[in-house]
Each structure stands twice: as structure tokens, then as C-alpha cells.
Amino acid sequence: MSTATATPTGTTASYVPSAETLGAVMAPGARPPRPSPVAASLAFGWRAMLKIKHVPEQLFDVTAFPIIMTLMFTYLFGGALAGSTSEYLQYLLPGIMVTSVVMITMYTGVGLNTDIEKGVFDRFRTLPLWRPAALVGMILGDMLRYVLAGSVILAVGLALGFRPGGGVGGVVAGLGLLIVFSFAFSWVWTMFGLLLRSERSVMGVSMLVLFPLTFLSNVFVQPATMPGWLQAFVEVNPIAQLVTAVRSLMAGTPDAGAITWVLVASAVFATLFGALTMYRYNRV
Amino acid sequence: MRDPATGLAIEASGLVKTFGSTRALDGIDLAVPAGTVYGLLGPNGAGKTTAVRVLATLLRPNGGEARVFGHDVVRDADAVRGKVSLTGQYASVDEDLTGMENLTLLGRLLGHRKPAARDRAAQLLAAFGLTEAADRQVKKYSGGMRRRVDIAASILNTPELLFLDEPTSGLDPRSRSQVWEIVRSVVAHGTTVLLTTQYLDEADRLAGRIAVVDHGRVIAEGTPGELKSSVGTGTVHVRLRDAGQRPEAGRVLAAALGAPVQAEADPVALTGRVAGDDGRLQAGERAARALSELAAAGIVVDDFSLGQPSLDEVFLVLTDRPAEPAGDEMEAA
Ligand SMILES: Nc1ncnc2c1ncn2[C@@H]1O[C@H](COP(=O)(O)OP(=O)(O)O)[C@@H](O)[C@H]1O
Ligand SMILES: [Mg+2]
């Protein structure tokens, strides 16, 4: 309570606004042309990086949670479901990676909701910019977290005995597909982030959507063991398709059908929810 | 710097904005001359923020029209955005970022390359006395510093119209007067300022014209002087030699002024409002007559002064709410 509070008061007390200095900074130099959509999005992405730099605690969610998930499910279910933990890990790891990364996409919506609540977006929305830039930049920043979470899980998996048949290329391709899908899926949450009133309700809705999608899937067990109606759901569950695709890439046996399915679904999510988000964004 | 046709920075007619059953704006008309400070004065919930948000293209009105420098705020929002800046009622900078980072980000968003954006940020921080605090997170700033970095962010692009939504609410007196100085410099430079406030003295000091807003409507408009004289009241302060004469003095004054008179805590002091201009007598004439009637009644007066009506009184008269919590009033005899 000493320096941090004393200095601001000191600065305030000594500041005397001068018409001359203020006039000088207001003198209109040549105004630069408006930034391109890419430049504007990258500037917002830079903001997301700065926020990670200043509030590193937020990375806890994207590192600790996945580690706990991996350890918990490997040792909890490994023996029962696959006979041995190391065998189960070969099956589980791609799925748990998908689950964790898809789970943290919801923070995009929560973060946006908080930003709007605080008023920063009022300023962004009065700038003459390519409108989606603020959101695209935000999601670009979030993609860094997806990569981080995916890498953490991979490291833990390798340490526990995960030996992907696809090698480095297969693993990178699998992770890449996961990131592409997560980018597209984030637009679902930006829409909810704009639609719902509070951070808590965004969390609530996200959980409601994510739990069935991730658990009623092929992440933990083979769908063959499930009743028919559940198999039918898993069949059309985009997360299940994503898990199949990522698993196949990491195993070195790419499943073209599932991969295509995921890419098409990504395009649909990004276009549809991107459009709904922007419609909302222009009218909050 | 102005709509070539009208010389107006803002022209709004019949603006309506509803939130569910709340009519936040209930038919607002505004004509803000370019190059001036224009005050929107009103209590909490009057609709000031909503009006600013509509004019700054953040909200779409449900009805009516508004043009900023001739550009429609709905149809031509992008053109409006190129000319305005907004300092919101609550922080419109990122509190997690430092002052330097906030301004650099904004510079980049306005099209500067990173090094140029940094230079511009440093220049602004210096002009606003924030060089020392440049690398501290804004959430660690004092209220006054936060306001300054917020205003600095708003003038980074040298806007033609600056919206300041309650820029001094919650600030200490010194920070308030710093903000006032900044506003004066900004307008001297040629930028039009639309300022909202709940403080009557603030509007009085800064604004060339004022619109008084209540329940989403403009209930009065004019220069501070016009508003005062349209209400036409002033306040007479009287000090007597002898406290014993006060009850009688109160009766004489109330009759002469045509309005209730109030006894002050000081046993020899009386305060009376002068009734509105009824077409027969000016406030000054009524006060002069009151003084001579006190003398005629043999009451010794040590001090007698006629104060200008404050905007406080103007507002309270316009909105029909009690001017002051009921004190011990002396009724006219
Ligand atoms: N987003 C909103 N949703 C619902 N009601 C709102 C919203 N914004 C403002 N209002 C209501 O509109 C009225 C005017 O609010 P506002 O413009 O913020 O007033 P002021 O800025 O003068 O205090 C208030 O009754 C307020 O409760
Ligand atoms: Mg307000």
C-alpha cells in the first residue's frame, strides 16, 4: 500500500494541463490510411497477447485442467476399459486433447462478454475498422492457448507412454486440424458472449452444450459398446467426428471421410456463427 | 469541420430508443453548432448515455433521425466513425494493459505502423502528464489518471467531434478542474465537444449551449444565461442587525419578493427566492423594492445581496422537483 498508491496521487497533483502542449498533440498530422482487415485483426491479436502477458494466471485453465483430465482418465478408466493404462492411453490421448481444447474455446465467449461489460468494446466499435477485426483478433489470441493446451497434453501423454504411429507429421497434422476446428467453433461462443447478459450465464450455457458433446462421444469408449440410440447421436456429433479424424492422423492412418467431415463442419460453424455474431455485434 | 449546409456538428430530430418498456429516449431533438462545447445536462437515468451511444453509432435508434456532420448515424455509420471519438462513462480503455500499450494499440487500429503508433502514444502520454505512469497497468492508475488516459485515447485521431460521457463523475476537485482545462484546450483546437453531466456548475463553466434532459426528453435548451433568465429567479441574502426583528423582516420580504423566505441557521440571516419574471417586474426591481420596504418598516439591514440563479435552481424549477428538502419556511403574511 505504499508506493503503488502514493505515486499516482503525486502525478495527479503535479499535472497542470497546458493548452499549448495539448494543442500541439492535437495538430492533425497526415492521417494514415485505415488499416487493412489483416492489420487490424493482428493488432487485436497483439492485445490478446498483452493480456496473457499481464494476466498469466489465465493460462492455468488451459494447462492445469488438461493435465488433470489426462491423468485422471488414464488411471481411472485405463485398467477397466482397456486392460492396461498404457494401451488405453493410445486410444484416449487424442480424444482427451480434443475434449480439453474444445472445452477452453468457451473462454472466448466469456472473455468477450467481460470486455463488453467493461466498456472497452465501446471504443473499438466506434473506430472505422473492418468490423469483425476485434473478434477475429481475439480468437487469434485464443488460438495460441489452444496450441499451448494441446502441446501440454501431448507432453504429458508422451511422458506417460503415448506412442503415436503417425510420428511428428501425424501429430502436427492432428493438432492442426484440432486448432482449425476450434477456431471455427469459437464463433459459437462469441455469439453467446454477445447474446447473454453475464459471464456466468455464458459459462452455464457453454457447459450445457459442451458436456453432452464431449462425453456422449467416442472420447472415452468405443461407440460399439453403446446402445443404438446413443450410437446414432455419436454418429452425428461433430466432436466424435473430430476425435476420429485427429486419432487417425496421429495414428498415421488418415481417415479421409472424417477429416473432410471436420473441415466442412468447420466452414459451416465459422460462416454461420460468424455471421450471427457479426449481426449481433452491430446491434448490441 | 461542419455540415456545409447547416454549420451543425450534430442534428437530431425525434430520436427514440426503447429498452423493453423503458423509453430511454423519448423524442430527443438536438442542434449542436460545430466548434463548441455542448452540454447534455440531466440526472441519473435521464437518457444521456443512451443519447451519446446513438450519436456515436453504438446503438440504433427505434425512431427519429440523427446526422453527424451531415452523415446519417445509421445509414452512414462508417463515415461518422471516421470523425468522432467516445470517452465512455465507464473506462473505455483496457485496464489490464498499460497506458502505453493502450495508446499504441489504438494508434495501430487507426492505421499507424507500430513504431509510429508508439511515438504518437509517447507524445500523448507526455501531454497528459502520464509519462511516469506509461508502463503501469491502467487498473493501477488513480481515477484522475484513468480519465486522462481515456481522453488521450479519444483524441489520438484528432476527432472532429468528441463525446465525453460524464467525464468528471467520481473525480476529486483537482482532477475535475484538470479535465475542464483539457476540454477547453480540445475545443480551442477546433474539435466540437458533446459533454454530458449531472453537475450544473460543470455545464455552466464549460458549455456554450446546454440541453436539459429528463426522462428521455429535452425539457429546455439554450445558453446558460438564457436558461437562467427564462426561469428568472435569483436569491436574496439578507443579514439583519437585530435577531429579534427577524420574524417581521421575513414577513415583509416574503410579501415584497412574492415568494417564500427561509430562516438560516445564523439567527440574523434570511434567504429568499425572487419570484419569476411575471412581465411586470424584473428580479432586480423586486429585490430593490424589498430592500426599501424593509427600511420603511424600520428594520436595520447590515448586508443585502442579490445572487444570480444557479443552474441548480434552473434544473429544479424545470423538472418540478422540490428545490431543497423542506426547511423551516416562513409563509408570506
Ligand atoms: N441496455 C439497457 N437495457 C435496459 N435499460 C437500459 C439500458 N440502457 C439504459 N437503460 C435505461 O434507460 C434509461 C436511460 O439510461 P441512461 O441513458 O444510461 O441514462 P443516464 O446516462 O442519463 O444516466 C434508464 O432508465 C436506464 O435504466
Ligand atoms: Mg449515463
XYZ file of C-alpha atoms and ligand atoms in Angstrom, chain B residues 44 48-50 89-90 165-166 196, ligand 2:
10
model
C -29.171 9.772 -13.446
C -27.732 10.981 -21.558
C -25.643 7.857 -22.110
C -28.230 6.406 -24.458
C -18.962 6.931 -18.780
C -17.032 3.900 -17.595
C -19.949 10.977 -21.099
C -19.840 12.268 -17.515
C -22.893 15.008 -20.573
Mg -25.024 7.738 -18.075
